[in-house]
PDB file of C-alpha atoms in Angstrom:
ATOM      1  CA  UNK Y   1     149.784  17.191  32.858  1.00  0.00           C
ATOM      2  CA  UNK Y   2     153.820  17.599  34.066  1.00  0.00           C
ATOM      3  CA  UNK Y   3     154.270  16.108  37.264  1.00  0.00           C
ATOM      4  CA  UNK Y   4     157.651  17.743  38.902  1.00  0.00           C
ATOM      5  CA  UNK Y   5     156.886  16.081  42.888  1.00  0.00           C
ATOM      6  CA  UNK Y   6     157.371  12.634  43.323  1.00  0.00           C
ATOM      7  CA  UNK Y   7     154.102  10.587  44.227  1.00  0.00           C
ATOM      8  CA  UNK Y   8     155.085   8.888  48.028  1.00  0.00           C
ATOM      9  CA  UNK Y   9     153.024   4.908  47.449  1.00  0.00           C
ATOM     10  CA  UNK Y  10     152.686   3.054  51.216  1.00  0.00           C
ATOM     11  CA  UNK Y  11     151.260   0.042  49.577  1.00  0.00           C
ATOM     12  CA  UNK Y  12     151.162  -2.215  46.500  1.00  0.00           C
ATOM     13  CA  UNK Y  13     147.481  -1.621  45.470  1.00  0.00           C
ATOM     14  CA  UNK Y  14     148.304   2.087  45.238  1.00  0.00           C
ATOM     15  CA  UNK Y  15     151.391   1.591  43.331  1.00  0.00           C
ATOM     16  CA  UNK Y  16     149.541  -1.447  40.847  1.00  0.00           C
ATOM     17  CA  UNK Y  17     146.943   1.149  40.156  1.00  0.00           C
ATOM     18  CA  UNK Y  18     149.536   4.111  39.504  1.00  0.00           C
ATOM     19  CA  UNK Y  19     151.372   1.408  36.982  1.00  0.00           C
ATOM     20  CA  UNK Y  20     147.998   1.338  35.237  1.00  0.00           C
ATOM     21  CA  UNK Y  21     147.054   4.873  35.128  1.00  0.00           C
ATOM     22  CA  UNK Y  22     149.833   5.811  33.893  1.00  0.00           C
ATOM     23  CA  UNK Y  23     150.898   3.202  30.934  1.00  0.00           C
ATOM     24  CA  UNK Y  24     151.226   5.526  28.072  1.00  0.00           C
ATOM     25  CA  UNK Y  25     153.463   7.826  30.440  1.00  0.00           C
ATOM     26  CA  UNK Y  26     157.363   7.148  31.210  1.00  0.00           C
ATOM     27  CA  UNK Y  27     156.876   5.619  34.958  1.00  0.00           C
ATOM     28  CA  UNK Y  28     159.672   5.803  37.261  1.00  0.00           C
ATOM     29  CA  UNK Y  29     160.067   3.920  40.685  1.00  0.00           C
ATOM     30  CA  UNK Y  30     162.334   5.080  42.995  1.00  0.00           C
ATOM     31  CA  UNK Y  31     163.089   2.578  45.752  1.00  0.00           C
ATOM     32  CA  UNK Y  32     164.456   4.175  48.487  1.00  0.00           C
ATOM     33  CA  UNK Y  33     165.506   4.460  52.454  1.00  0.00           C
ATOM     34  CA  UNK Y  34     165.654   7.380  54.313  1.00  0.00           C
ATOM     35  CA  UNK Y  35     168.788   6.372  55.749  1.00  0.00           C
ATOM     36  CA  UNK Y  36     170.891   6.546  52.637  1.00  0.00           C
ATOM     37  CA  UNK Y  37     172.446   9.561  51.537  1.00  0.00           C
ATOM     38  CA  UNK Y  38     172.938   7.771  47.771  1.00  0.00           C
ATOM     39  CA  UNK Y  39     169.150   7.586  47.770  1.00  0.00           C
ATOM     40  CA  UNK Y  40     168.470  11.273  48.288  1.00  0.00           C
ATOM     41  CA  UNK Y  41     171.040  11.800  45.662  1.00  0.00           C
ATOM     42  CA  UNK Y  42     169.122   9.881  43.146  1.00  0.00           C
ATOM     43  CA  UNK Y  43     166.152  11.370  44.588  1.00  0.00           C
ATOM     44  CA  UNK Y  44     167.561  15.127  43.546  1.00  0.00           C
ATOM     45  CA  UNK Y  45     168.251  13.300  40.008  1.00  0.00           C
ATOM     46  CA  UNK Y  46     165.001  12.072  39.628  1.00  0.00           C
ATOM     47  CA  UNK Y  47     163.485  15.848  40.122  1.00  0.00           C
ATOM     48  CA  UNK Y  48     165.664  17.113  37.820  1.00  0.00           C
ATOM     49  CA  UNK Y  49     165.284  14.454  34.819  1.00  0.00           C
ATOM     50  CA  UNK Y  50     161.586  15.090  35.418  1.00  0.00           C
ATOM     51  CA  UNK Y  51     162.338  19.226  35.340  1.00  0.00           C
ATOM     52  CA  UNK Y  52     164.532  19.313  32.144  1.00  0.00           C
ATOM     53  CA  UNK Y  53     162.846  16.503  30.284  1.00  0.00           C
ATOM     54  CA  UNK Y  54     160.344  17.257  27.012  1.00  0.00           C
ATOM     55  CA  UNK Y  55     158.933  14.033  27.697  1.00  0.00           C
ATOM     56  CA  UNK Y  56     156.097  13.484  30.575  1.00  0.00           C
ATOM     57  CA  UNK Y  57     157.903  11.460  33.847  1.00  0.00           C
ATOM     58  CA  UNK Y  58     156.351  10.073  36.659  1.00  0.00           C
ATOM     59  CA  UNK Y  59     157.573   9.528  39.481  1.00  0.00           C
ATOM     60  CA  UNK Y  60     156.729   7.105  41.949  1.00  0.00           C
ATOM     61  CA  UNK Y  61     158.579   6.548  45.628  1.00  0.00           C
ATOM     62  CA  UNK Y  62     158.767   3.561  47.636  1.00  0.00           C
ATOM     63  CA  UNK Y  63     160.524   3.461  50.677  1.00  0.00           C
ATOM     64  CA  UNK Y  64     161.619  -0.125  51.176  1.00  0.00           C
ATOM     65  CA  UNK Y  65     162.436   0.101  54.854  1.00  0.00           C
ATOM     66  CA  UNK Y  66     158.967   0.818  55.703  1.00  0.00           C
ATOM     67  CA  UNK Y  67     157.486  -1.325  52.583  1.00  0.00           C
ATOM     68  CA  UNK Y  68     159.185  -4.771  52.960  1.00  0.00           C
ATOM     69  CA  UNK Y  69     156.408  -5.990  49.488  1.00  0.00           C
ATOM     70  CA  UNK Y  70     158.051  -3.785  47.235  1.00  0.00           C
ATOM     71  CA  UNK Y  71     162.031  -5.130  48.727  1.00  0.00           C
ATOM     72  CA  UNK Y  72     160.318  -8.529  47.988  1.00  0.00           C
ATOM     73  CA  UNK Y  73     158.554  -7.325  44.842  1.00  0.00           C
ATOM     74  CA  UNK Y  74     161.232  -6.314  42.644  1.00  0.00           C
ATOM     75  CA  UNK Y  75     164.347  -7.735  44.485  1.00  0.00           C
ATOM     76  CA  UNK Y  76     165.796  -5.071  45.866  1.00  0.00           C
ATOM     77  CA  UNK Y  77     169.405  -5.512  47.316  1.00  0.00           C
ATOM     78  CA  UNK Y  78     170.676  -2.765  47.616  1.00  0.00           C
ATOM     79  CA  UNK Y  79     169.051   0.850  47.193  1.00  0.00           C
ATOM     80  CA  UNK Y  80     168.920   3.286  45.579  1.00  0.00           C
ATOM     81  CA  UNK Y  81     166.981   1.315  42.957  1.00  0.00           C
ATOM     82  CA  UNK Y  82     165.011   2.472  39.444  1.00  0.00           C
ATOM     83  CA  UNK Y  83     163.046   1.190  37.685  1.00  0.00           C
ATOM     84  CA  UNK Y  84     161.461   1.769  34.487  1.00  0.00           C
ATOM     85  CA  UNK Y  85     158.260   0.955  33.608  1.00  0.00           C
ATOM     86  CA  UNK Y  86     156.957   0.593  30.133  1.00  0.00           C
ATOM     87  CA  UNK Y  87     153.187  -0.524  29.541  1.00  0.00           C
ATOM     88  CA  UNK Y  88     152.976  -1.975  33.054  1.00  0.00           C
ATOM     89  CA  UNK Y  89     156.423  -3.974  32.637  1.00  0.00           C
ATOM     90  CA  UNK Y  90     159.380  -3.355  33.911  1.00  0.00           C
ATOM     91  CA  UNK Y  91     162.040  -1.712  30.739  1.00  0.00           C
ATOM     92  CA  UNK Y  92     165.503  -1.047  32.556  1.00  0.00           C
ATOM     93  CA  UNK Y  93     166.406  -1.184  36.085  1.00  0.00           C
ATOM     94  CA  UNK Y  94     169.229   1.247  37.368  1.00  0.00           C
ATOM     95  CA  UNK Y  95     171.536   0.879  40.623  1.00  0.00           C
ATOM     96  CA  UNK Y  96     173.252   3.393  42.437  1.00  0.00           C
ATOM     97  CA  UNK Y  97     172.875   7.099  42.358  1.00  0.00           C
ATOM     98  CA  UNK Y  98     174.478   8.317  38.815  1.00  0.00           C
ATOM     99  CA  UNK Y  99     174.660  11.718  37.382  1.00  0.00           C
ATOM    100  CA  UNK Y 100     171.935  12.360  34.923  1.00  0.00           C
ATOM    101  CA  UNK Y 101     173.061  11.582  32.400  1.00  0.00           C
ATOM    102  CA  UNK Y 102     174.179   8.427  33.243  1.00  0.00           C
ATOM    103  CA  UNK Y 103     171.113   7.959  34.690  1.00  0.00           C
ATOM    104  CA  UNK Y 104     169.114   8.732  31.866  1.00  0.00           C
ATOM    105  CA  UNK Y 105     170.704   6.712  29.473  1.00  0.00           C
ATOM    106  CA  UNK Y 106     170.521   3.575  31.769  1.00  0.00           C
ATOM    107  CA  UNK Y 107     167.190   3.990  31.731  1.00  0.00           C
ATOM    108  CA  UNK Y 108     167.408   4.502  28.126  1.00  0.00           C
ATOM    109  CA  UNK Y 109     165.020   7.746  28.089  1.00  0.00           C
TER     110      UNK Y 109
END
């Protein structure tokens, strides 16, 4: 199964079972505001990584505005945020909004 939309989680049980449904999968989350035009940038990025990938990406989305456990949860400072989750830990974190490539290899996918 290719997932191309982002999955919206409102709350860290949702988002703890996503991380286990989907350990043998590359796991994205995207912390995010509404606000900022750098996260709907990497939010664009995301969709395409996921589009032109061979490998399957998930996507999750946090909004930490509206989800002050997840700010708390993985230290968020500053947004846009990903993170890359490999068996249920987090791999590589990435900062900003960064082309895709740049992206991608911070990520190290």
């Amino acid at each position: 199964m290719v997932l191309y939309d982002p999955i919206q989680i409102n709350d860290e049980v949702t988002l703890n079972e996503m991380i286990e449904g989907y350990l043998k999968q590359t796991l994205l989350i995207g912390l995010v505001t509404q606000w900022s035009s750098s996260s709907k940038v990497v939010l664009s990025t995301l969709e395409e990584l996921v589009r032109t990938s061979p490998d399957e990406i998930v996507i999750l989305i946090v909004d930490v505005d509206h989800n002050d456990w997840a700010r708390k949860r993985f230290s968020v400072d500053s947004v846009p945020m990903v993170i890359r989750m490999r068996e249920g830990q987090v791999a590589a974190v990435s900062l900003g909004s960064l082309p895709i490539r740049s992206l991608a290899a911070q990520l190290r996918l």
